[in-house]
mmCIF file of C-alpha atoms in Angstrom:
data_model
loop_
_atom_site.group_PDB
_atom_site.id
_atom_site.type_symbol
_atom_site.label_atom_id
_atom_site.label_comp_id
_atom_site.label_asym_id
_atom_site.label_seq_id
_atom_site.Cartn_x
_atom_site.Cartn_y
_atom_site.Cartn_z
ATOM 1 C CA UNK J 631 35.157 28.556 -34.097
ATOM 2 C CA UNK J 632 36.838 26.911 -31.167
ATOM 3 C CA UNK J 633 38.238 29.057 -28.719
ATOM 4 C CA UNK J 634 42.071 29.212 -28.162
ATOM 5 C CA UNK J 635 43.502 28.146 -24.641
ATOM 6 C CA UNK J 636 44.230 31.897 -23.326
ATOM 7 C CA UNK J 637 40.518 32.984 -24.474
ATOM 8 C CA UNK J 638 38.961 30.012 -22.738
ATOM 9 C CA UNK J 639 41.470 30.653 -19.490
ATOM 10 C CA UNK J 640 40.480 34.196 -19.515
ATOM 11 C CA UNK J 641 36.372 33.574 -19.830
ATOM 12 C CA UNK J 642 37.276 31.337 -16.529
ATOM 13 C CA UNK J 643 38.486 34.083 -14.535
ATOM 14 C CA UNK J 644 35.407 36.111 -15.854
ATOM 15 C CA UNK J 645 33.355 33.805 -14.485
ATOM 16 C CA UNK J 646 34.697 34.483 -10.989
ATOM 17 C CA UNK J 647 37.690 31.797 -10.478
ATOM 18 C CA UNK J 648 40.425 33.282 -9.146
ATOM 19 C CA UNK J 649 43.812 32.690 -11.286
ATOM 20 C CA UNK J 650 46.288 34.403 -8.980
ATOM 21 C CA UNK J 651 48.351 31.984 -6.546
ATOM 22 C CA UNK J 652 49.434 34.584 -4.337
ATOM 23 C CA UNK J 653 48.392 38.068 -4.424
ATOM 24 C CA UNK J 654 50.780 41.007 -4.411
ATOM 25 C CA UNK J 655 51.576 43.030 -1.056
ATOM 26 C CA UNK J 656 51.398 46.408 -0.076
ATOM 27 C CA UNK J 657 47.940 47.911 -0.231
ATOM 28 C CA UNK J 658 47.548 51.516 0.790
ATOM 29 C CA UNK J 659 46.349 52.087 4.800
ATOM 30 C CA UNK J 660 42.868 51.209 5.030
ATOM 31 C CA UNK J 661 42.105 49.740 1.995
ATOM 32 C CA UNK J 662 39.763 46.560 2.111
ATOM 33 C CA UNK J 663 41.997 43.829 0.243
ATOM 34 C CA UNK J 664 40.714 41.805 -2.292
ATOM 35 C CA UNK J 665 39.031 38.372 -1.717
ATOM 36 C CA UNK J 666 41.340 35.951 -1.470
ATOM 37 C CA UNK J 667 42.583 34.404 -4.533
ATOM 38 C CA UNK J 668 42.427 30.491 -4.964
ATOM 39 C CA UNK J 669 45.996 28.488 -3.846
ATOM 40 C CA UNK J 670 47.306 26.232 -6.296
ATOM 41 C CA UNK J 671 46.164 22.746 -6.019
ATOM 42 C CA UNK J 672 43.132 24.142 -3.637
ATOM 43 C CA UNK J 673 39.271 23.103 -4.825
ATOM 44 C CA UNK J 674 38.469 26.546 -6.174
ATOM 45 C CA UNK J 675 41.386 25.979 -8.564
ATOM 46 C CA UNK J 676 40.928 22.452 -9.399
ATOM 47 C CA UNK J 677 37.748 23.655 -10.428
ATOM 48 C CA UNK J 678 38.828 26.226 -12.951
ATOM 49 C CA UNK J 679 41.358 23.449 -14.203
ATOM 50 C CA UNK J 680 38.480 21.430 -14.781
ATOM 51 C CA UNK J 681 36.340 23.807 -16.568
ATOM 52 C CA UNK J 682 39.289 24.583 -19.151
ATOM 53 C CA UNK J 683 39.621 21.390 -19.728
ATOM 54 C CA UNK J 684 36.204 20.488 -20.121
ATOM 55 C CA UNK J 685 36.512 23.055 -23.258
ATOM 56 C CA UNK J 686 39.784 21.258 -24.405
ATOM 57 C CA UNK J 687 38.430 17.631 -24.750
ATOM 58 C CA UNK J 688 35.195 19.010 -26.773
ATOM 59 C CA UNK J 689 37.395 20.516 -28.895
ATOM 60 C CA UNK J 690 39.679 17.263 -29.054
ATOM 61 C CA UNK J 691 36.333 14.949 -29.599
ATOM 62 C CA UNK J 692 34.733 17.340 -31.895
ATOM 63 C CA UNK J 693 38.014 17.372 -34.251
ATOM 64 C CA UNK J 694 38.175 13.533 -34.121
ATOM 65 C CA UNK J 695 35.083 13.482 -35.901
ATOM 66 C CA UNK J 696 33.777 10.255 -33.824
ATOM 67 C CA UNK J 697 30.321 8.875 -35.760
ATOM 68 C CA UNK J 698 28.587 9.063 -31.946
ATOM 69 C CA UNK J 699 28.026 10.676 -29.100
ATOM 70 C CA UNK J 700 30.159 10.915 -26.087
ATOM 71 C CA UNK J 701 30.966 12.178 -22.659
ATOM 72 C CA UNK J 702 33.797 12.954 -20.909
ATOM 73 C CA UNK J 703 34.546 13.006 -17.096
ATOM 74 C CA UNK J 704 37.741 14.711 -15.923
ATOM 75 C CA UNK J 705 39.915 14.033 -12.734
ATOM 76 C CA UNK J 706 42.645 16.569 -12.112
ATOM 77 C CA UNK J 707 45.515 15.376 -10.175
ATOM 78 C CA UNK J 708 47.798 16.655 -8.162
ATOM 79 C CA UNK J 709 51.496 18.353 -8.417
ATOM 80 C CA UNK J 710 54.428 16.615 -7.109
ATOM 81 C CA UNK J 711 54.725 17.746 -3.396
ATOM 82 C CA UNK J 712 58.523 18.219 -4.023
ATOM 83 C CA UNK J 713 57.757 21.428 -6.263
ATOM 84 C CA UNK J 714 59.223 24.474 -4.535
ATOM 85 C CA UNK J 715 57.522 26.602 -6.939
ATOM 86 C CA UNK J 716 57.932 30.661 -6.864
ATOM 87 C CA UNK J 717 55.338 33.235 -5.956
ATOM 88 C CA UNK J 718 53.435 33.775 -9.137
ATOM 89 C CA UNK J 719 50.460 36.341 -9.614
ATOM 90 C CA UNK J 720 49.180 34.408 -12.983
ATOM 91 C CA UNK J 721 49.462 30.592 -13.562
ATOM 92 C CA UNK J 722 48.246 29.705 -16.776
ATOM 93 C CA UNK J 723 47.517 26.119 -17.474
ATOM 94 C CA UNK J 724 48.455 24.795 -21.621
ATOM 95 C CA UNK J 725 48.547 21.775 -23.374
ATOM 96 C CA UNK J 726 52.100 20.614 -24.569
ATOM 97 C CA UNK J 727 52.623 19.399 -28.607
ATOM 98 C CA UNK J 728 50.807 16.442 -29.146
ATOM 99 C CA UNK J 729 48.954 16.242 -26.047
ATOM 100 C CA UNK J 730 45.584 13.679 -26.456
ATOM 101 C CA UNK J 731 42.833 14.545 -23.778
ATOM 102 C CA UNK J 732 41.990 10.657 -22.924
ATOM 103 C CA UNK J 733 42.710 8.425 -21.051
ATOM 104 C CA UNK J 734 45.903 9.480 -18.793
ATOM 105 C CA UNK J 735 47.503 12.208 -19.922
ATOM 106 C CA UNK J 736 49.376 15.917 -18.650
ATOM 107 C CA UNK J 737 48.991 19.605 -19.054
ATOM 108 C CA UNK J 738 50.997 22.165 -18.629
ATOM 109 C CA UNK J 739 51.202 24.929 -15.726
ATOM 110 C CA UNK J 740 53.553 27.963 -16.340
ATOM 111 C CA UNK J 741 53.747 31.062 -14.646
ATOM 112 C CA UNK J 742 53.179 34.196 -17.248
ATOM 113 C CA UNK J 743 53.271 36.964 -14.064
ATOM 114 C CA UNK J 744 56.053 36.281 -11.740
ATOM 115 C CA UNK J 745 59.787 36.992 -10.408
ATOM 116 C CA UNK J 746 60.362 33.587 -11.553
ATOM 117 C CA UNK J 747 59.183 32.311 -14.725
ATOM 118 C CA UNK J 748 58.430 28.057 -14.300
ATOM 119 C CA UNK J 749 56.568 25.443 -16.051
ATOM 120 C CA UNK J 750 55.386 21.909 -15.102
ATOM 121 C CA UNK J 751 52.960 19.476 -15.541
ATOM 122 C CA UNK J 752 49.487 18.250 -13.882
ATOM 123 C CA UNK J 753 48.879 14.549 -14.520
ATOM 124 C CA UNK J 754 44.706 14.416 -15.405
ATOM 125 C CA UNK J 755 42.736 11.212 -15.654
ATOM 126 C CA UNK J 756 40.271 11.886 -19.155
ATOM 127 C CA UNK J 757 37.491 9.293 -19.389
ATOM 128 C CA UNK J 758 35.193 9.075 -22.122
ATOM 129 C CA UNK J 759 32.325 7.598 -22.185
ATOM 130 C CA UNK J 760 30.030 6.269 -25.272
ATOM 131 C CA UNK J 761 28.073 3.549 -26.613
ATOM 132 C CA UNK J 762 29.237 -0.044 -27.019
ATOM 133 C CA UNK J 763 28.411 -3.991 -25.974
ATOM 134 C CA UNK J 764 28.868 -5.894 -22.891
ATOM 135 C CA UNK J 765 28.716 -9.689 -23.591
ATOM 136 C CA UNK J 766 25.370 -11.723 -21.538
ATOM 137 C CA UNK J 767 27.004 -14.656 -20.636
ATOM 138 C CA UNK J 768 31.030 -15.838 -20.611
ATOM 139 C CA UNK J 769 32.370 -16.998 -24.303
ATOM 140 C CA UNK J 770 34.619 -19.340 -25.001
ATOM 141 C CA UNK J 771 37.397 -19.274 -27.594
ATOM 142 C CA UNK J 772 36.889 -19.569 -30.864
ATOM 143 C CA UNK J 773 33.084 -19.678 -30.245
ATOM 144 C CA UNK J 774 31.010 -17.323 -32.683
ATOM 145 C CA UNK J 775 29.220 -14.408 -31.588
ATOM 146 C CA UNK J 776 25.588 -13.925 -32.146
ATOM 147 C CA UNK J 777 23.468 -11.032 -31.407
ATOM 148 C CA UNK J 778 21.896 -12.695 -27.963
ATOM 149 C CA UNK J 779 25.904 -12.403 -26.727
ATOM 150 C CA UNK J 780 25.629 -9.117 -25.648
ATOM 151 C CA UNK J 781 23.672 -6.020 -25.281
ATOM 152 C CA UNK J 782 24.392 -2.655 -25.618
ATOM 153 C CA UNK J 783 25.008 0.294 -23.194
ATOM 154 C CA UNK J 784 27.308 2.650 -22.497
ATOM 155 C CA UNK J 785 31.316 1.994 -21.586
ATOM 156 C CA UNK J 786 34.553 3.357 -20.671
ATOM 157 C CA UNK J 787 36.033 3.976 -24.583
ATOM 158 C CA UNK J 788 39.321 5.031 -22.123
ATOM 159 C CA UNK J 789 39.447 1.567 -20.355
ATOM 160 C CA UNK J 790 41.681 0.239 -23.036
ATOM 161 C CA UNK J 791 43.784 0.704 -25.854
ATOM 162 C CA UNK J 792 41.540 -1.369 -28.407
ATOM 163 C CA UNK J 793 39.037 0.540 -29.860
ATOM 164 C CA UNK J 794 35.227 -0.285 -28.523
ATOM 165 C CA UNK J 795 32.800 -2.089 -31.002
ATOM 166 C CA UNK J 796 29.900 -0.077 -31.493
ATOM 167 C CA UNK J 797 27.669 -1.446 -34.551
ATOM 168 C CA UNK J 798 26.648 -4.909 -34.592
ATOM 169 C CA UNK J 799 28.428 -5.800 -37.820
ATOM 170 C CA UNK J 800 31.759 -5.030 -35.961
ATOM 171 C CA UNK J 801 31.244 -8.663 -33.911
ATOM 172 C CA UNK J 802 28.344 -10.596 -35.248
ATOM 173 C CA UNK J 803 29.216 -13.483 -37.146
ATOM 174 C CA UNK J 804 33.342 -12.945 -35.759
ATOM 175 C CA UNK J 805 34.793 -15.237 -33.146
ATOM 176 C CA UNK J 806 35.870 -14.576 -29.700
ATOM 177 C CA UNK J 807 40.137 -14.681 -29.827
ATOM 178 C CA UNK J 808 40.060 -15.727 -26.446
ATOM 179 C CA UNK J 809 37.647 -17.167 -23.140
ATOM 180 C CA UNK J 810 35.440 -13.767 -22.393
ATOM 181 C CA UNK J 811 34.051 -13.267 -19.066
ATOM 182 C CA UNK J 812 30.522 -11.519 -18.765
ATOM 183 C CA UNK J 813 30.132 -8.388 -18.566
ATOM 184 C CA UNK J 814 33.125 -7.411 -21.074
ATOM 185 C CA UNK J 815 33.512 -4.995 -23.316
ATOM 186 C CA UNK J 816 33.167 -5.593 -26.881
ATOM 187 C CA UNK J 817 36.618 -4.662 -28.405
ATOM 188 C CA UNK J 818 38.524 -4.734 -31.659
ATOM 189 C CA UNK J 819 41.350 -6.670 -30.020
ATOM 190 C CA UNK J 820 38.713 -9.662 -28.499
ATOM 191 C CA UNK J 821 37.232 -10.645 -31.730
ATOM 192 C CA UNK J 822 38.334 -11.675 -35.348
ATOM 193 C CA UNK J 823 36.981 -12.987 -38.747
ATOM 194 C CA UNK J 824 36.428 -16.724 -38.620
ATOM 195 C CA UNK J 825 39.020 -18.478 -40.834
ATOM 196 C CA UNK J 826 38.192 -18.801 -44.544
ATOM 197 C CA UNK J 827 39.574 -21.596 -45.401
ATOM 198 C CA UNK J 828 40.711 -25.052 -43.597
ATOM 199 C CA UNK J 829 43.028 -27.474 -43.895
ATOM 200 C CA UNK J 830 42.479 -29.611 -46.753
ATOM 201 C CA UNK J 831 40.085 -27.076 -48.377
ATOM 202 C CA UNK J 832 40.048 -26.980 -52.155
ATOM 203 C CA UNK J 833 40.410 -23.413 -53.532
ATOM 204 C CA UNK J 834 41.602 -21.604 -56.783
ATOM 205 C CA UNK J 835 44.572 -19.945 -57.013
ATOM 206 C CA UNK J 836 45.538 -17.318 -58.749
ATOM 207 C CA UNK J 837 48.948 -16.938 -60.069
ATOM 208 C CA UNK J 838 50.002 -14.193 -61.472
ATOM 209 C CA UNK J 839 53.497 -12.178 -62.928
ATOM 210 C CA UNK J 840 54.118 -9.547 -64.879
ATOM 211 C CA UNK J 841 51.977 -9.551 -68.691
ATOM 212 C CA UNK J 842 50.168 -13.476 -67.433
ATOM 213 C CA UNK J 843 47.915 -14.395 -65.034
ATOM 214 C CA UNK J 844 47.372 -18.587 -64.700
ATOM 215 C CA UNK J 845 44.161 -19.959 -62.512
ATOM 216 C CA UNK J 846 44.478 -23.346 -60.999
ATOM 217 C CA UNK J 847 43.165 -25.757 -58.313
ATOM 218 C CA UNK J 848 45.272 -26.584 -55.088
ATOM 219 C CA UNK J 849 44.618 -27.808 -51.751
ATOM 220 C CA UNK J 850 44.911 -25.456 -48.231
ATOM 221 C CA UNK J 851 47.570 -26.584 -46.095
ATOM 222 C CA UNK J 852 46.585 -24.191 -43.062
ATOM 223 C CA UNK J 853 44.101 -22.534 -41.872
ATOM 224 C CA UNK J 854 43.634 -18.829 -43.369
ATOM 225 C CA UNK J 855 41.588 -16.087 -43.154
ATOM 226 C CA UNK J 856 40.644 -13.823 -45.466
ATOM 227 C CA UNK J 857 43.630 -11.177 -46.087
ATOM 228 C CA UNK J 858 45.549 -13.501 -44.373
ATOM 229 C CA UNK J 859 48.600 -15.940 -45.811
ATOM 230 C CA UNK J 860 47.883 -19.456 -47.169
ATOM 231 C CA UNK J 861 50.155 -21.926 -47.821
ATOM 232 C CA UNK J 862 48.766 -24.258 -50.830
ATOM 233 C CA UNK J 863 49.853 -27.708 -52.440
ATOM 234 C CA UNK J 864 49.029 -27.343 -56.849
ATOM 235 C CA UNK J 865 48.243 -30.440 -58.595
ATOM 236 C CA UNK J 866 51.472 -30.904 -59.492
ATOM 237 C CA UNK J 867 52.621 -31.351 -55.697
ATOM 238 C CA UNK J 868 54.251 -27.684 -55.448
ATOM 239 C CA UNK J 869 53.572 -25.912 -52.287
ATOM 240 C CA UNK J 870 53.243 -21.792 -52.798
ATOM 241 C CA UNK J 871 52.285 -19.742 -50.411
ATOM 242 C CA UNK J 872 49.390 -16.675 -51.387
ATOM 243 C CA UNK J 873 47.017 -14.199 -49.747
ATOM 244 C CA UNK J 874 43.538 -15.215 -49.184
ATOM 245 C CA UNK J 875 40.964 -13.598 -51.269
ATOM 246 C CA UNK J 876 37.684 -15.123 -50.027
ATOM 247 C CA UNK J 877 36.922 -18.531 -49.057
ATOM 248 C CA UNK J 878 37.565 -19.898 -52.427
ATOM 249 C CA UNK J 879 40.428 -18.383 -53.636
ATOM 250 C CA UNK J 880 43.995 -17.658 -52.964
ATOM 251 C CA UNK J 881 46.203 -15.007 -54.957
ATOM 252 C CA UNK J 882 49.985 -15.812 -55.187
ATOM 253 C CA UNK J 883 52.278 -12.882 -56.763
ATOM 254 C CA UNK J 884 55.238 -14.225 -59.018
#
């Protein structure tokens, strides 16, 4: 069972991170004060940020389910040096609705022992790290990919927004969208299915309506991939326009 923030906060402090930004006055005459506790935004802090979060983003990972293994390495930021913040004996740190540990993201600060009760936010830097493919040699566009185009090691999955390519079915045989430099990573976004069909292709179309379905032969007027539009002449010169099935065949609702 994954452990909620305040449990994992609390098995910090256990572990001899101090929590407390400042720590109350008034001890009694001659008593030895306590060590001093860690400042917010010092190293001993960042360092307890960074082993809560190192809990959060397993948890995150482990909940996404991912079909490999990956690594995360955290950088904690900094607050805005405008913050005038209050004295405040506990600061415990949270992650707000919604919050996704990758990439660049925020958590939350608030103050749970205080005069002053605040809240604000600590921009982190999440990056994961996993398997994937890095193309040999530059590609040009259009050209299709073959196994000796890349190799595989392990990448940034944080980099970018596409999502990274990890088995070789994902880009063999697919075609690069655009020019590739070497050394890229292998992403959704870079790569596609190679069209279908051409222009001037022969295919069959299906057309069908509600109780009838009619199979003919027309002629491509475009080039199509598969689950993509189409835009065919019939033999009797009428132009419809249909979904690509496979390389042969075109469906066209009526």
């Amino acid at each position: 069972m994954a452990l909620s923030s305040p449990t994992r906060w609390r098995q910090a402090m256990a572990a001899g991170l101090a929590t407390a930004v400042w720590w109350g006055a008034g001890l009694a005459h001659g008593q030895t004060p306590p060590p001093a506790a860690a400042e917010l935004g010092s190293a001993p802090w960042r360092a307890q940020i960074g082993q809560w979060l190192n809990g959060e983003v397993r948890d995150q990972l482990r909940e996404g389910a991912l079909p490999v293994p990956l690594r995360a390495e955290i950088e904690v930021g900094t607050l805005d040096s405008r913050l005038r913040l209050a004295p405040c004996q506990r600061v415990e740190p949270h992650l707000p609705p919604g919050t996704r540990l990758w990439g660049r993201s925020r958590i939350g600060l608030r103050c749970t022992d205080g005069p002053v009760a605040w809240n604000v936010f600590l921009p982190i830097y999440v990056r994961v790290w996993g398997p994937g493919w890095v193309l040999r040699r530059p590609v040009a566009r259009g050209e299709t990919l073959t196994a000796q185009h890349a190799e595989s090691t392990e990448v940034e999955w944080t980099a970018h927004r596409d999502s990274v390519l990890v088995a070789p079915q994902d880009w063999v045989g697919r075609e690069a969208v655009r020019g590739l430099a070497a050394g890229q990573v292998l992403r959704s976004g870079l790569v596609r299915t190679p069209p279908a069909m051409g222009v001037g292709s022969v295919v069959r179309v299906r057309i069908e309506g509600p109780g009838f379905a009619v199979t003919t032969t027309g002629e491509a007027l475009g080039e199509a991939r598969v689950g993509g539009p189409v835009r065919v002449r019939l033999t009797n010169r009428r132009v419809l326009t249909g979904t690509v099935l496979d390389a042969q065949t075109v469906s066209v609702p009526l």
